[in-house]
mmCIF file of C-alpha atoms in Angstrom:
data_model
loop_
_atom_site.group_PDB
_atom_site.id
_atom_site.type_symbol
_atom_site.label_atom_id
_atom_site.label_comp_id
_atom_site.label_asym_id
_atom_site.label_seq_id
_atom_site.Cartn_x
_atom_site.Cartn_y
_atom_site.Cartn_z
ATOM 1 C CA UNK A 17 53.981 14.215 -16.164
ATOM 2 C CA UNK A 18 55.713 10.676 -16.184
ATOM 3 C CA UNK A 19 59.161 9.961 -16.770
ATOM 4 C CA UNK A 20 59.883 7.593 -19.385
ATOM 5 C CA UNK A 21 62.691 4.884 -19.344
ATOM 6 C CA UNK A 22 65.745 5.631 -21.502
ATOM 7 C CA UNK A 23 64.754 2.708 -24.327
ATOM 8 C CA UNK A 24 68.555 3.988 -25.915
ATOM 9 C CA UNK A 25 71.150 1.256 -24.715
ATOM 10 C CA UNK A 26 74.844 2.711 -25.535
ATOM 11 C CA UNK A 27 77.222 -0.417 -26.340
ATOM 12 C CA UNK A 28 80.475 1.889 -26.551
ATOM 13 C CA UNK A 29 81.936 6.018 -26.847
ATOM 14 C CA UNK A 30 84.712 6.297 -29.075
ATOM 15 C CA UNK A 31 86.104 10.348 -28.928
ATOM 16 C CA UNK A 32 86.501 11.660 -32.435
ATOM 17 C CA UNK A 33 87.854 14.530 -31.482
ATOM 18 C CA UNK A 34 88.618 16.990 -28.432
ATOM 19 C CA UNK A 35 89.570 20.653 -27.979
ATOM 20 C CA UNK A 36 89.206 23.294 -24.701
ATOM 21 C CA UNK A 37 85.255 23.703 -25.607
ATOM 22 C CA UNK A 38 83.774 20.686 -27.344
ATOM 23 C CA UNK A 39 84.271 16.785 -27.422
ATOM 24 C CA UNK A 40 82.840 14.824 -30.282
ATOM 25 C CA UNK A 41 82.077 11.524 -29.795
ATOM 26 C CA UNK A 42 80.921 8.253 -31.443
ATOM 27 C CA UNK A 43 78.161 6.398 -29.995
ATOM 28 C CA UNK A 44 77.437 2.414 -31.267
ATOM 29 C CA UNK A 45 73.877 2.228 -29.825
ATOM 30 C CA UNK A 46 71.074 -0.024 -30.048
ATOM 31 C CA UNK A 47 67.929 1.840 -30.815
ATOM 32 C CA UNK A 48 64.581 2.118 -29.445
ATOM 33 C CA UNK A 49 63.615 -0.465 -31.509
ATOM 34 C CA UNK A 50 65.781 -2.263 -30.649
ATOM 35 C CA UNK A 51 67.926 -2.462 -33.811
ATOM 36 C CA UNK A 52 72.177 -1.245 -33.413
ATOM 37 C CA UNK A 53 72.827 2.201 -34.735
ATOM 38 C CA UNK A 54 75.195 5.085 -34.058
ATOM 39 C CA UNK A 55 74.660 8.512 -32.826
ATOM 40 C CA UNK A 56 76.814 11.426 -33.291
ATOM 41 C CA UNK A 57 77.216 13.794 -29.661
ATOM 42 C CA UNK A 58 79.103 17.045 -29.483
ATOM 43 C CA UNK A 59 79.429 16.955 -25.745
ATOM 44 C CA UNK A 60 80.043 21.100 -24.455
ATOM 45 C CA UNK A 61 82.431 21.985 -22.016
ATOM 46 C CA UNK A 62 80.980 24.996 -20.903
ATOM 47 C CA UNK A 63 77.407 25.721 -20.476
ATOM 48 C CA UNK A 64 76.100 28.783 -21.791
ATOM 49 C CA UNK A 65 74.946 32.028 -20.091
ATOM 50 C CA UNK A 66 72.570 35.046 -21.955
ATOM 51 C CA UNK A 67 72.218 37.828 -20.238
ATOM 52 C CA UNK A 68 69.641 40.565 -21.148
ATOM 53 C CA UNK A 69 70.979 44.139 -19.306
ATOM 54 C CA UNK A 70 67.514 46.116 -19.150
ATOM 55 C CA UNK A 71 68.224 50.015 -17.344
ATOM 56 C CA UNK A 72 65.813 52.191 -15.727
ATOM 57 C CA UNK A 73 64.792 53.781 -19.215
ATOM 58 C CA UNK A 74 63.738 49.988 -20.746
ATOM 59 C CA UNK A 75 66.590 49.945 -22.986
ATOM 60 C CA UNK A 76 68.324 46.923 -23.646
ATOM 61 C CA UNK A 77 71.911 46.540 -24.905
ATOM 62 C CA UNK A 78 72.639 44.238 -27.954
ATOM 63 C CA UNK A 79 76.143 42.596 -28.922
ATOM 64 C CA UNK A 80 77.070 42.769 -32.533
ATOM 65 C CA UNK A 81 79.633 40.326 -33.883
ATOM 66 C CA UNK A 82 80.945 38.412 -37.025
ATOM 67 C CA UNK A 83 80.457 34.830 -36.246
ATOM 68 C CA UNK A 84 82.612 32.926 -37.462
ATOM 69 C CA UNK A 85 80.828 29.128 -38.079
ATOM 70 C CA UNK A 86 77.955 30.899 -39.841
ATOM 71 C CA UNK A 87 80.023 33.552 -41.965
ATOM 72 C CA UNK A 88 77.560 36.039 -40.961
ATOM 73 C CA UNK A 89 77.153 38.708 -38.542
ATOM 74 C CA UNK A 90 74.458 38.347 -36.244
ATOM 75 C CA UNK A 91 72.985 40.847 -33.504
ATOM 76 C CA UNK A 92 72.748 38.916 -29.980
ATOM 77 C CA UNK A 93 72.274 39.344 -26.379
ATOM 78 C CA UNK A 94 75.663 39.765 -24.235
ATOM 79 C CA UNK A 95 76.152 35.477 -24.338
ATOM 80 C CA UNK A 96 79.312 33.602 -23.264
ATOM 81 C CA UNK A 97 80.566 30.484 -20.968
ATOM 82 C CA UNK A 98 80.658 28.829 -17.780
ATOM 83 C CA UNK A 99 83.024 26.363 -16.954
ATOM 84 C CA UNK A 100 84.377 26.259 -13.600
ATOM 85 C CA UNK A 101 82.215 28.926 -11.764
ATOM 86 C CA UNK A 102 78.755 29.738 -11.049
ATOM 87 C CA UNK A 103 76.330 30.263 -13.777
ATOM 88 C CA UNK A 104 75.578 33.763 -12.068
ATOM 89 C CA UNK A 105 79.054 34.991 -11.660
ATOM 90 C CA UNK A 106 79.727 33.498 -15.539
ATOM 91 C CA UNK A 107 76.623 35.998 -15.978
ATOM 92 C CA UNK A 108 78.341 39.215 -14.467
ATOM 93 C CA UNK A 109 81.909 38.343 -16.159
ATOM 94 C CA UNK A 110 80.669 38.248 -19.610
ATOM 95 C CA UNK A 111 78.830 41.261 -19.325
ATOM 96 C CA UNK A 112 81.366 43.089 -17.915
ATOM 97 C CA UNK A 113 83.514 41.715 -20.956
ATOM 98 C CA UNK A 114 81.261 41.939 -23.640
ATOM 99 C CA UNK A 115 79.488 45.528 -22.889
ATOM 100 C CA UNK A 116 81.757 47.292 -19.880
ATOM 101 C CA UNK A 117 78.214 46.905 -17.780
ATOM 102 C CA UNK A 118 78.071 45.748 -14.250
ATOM 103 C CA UNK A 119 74.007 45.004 -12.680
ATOM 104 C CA UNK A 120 72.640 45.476 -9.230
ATOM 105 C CA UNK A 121 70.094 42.931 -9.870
ATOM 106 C CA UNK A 122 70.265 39.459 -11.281
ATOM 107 C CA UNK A 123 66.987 37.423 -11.913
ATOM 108 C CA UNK A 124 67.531 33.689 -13.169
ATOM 109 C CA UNK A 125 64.935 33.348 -16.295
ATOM 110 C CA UNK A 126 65.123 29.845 -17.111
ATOM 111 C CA UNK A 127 67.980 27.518 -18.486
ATOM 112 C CA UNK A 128 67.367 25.333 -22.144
ATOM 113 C CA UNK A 129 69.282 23.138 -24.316
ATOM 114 C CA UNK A 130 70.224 24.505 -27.345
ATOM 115 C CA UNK A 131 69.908 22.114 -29.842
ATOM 116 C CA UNK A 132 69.375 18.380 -27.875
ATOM 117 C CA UNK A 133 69.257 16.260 -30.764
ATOM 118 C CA UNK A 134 72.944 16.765 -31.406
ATOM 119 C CA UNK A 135 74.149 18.434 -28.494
ATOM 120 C CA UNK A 136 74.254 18.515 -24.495
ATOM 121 C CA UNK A 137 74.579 21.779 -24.494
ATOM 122 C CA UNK A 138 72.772 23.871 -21.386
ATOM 123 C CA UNK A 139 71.840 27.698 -21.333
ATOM 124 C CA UNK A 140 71.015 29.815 -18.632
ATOM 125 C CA UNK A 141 69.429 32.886 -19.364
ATOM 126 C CA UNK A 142 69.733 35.717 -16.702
ATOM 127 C CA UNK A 143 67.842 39.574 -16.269
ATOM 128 C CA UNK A 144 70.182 41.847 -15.506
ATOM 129 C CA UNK A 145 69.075 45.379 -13.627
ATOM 130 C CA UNK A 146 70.481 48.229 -11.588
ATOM 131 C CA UNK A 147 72.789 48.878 -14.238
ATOM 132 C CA UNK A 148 76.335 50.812 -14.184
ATOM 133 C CA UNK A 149 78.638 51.338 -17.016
ATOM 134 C CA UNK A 150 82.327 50.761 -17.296
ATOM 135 C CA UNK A 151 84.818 49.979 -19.385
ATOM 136 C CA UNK A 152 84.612 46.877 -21.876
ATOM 137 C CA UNK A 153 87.297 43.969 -22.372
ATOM 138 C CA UNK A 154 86.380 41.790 -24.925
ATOM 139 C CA UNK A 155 88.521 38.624 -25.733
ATOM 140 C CA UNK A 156 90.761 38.680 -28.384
ATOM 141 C CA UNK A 157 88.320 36.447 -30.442
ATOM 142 C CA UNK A 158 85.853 39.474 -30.362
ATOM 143 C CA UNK A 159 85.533 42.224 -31.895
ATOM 144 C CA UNK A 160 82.318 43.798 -30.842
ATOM 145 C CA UNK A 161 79.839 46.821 -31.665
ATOM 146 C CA UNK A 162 77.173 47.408 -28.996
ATOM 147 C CA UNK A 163 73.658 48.675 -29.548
ATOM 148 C CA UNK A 164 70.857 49.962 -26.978
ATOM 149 C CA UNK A 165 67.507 49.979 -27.508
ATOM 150 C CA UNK A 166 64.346 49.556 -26.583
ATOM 151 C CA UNK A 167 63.743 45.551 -25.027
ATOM 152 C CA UNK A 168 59.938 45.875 -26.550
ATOM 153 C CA UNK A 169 62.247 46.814 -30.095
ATOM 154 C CA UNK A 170 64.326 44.231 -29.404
ATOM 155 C CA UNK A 171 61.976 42.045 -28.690
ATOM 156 C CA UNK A 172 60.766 42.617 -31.818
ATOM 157 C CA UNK A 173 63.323 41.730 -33.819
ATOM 158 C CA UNK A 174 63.629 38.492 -32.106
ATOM 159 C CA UNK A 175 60.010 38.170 -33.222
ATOM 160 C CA UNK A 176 61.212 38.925 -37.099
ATOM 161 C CA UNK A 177 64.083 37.324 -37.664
ATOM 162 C CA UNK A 178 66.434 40.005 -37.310
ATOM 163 C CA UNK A 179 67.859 38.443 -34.347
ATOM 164 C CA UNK A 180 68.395 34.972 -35.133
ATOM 165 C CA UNK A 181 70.678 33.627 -32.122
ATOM 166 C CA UNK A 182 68.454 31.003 -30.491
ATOM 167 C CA UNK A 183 69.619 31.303 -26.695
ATOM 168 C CA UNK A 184 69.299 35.473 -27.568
ATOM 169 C CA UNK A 185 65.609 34.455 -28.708
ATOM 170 C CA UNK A 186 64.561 32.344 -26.295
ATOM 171 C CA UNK A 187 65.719 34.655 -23.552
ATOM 172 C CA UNK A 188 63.982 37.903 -24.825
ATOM 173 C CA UNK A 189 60.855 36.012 -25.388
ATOM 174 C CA UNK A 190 60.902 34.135 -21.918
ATOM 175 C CA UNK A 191 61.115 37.899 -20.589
ATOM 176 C CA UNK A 192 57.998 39.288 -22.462
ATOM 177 C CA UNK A 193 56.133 36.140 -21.178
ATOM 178 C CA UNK A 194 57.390 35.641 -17.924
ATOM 179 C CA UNK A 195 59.094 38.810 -15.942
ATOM 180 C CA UNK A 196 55.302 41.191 -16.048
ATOM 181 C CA UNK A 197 54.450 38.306 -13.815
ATOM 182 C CA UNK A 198 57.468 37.858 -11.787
ATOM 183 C CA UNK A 199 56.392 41.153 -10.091
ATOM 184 C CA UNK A 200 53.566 39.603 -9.068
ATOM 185 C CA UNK A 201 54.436 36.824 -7.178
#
């Protein structure tokens, strides 16, 4: 498949605002057309990192949580950041955090942005295996109930809206397509 040329041109960034995770910025542009505009960017920080934790019984274990920006709770895959360490140890750290679980086994699944026609924002989605349980630590901006159960049920509510966290989503449906085959290669 060929690469197009960027027909954006970007005239000047002006930051809006800045905090630890996110920077806003301005864009003046001129368009493809070749007319000036603006574009709005939320530029990430961190890149993001699901990780579904699948044991030797098929069960899955699901992170419950009020979130905050959508004044809802919401049912999600074990998710955090990565900032300034590997994607894979970002992986093992937030599941440690989120769900007191430490893997064996790590398969890389794919990586995705998020939502690209606002956002930079990358994810990395990871399989987790070989799994032992300890002792959560969530941060104090959590507070967390954790479910297991079935992936193929989880799966399924992915599939019916129950889950509705995109990178939680895309991760559990990248599994029911991809990993049968993985074990084939």
């Amino acid at each position: 498949m060929e690469q197009e040329v960027n027909p954006w041109k970007t005239t000047q960034i002006t930051k809006a605002y800045e905090n630890a995770w996110i920077r806003l910025e301005h864009h003046d542009v001129t368009k493809p057309n070749g007319e000036p505009g603006i574009y709005g960017k939320v530029h990430f920080k961190n890149q993001a990192i699901a990780i579904l934790p699948i044991d030797n019984e098929g069960n899955t274990y699901l992170v419950g949580q009020y979130r905050y920006t959508i004044d809802t709770y919401s049912w999600e895959l074990p998710e955090g950041g990565c900032q300034d360490e590997s994607t894979l140890d970002a992986a093992k750290r937030e599941l440690k955090e989120e769900t007191g679980i430490l893997a064996s086994q790590w398969t890389k699944l794919g990586e995705n942005y998020l939502s690209n026609s606002v956002t930079d924002e990358k994810a990395i989605m990871y399989l987790a295996e070989g799994l032992e349980f300890t002792e959560s630590a969530p941060e104090d901006t959590e507070k967390l109930q954790i479910k297991k159960i079935p992936v193929q049920e989880a799966i399924q509510m992915a599939l019916n809206g129950e889950i509705k966290d995109i990178l939680s989503i895309t991760t559990l449906l990248t599994y029911a397509l991809k990993v049968p085959r993985l074990h084939l290669l």
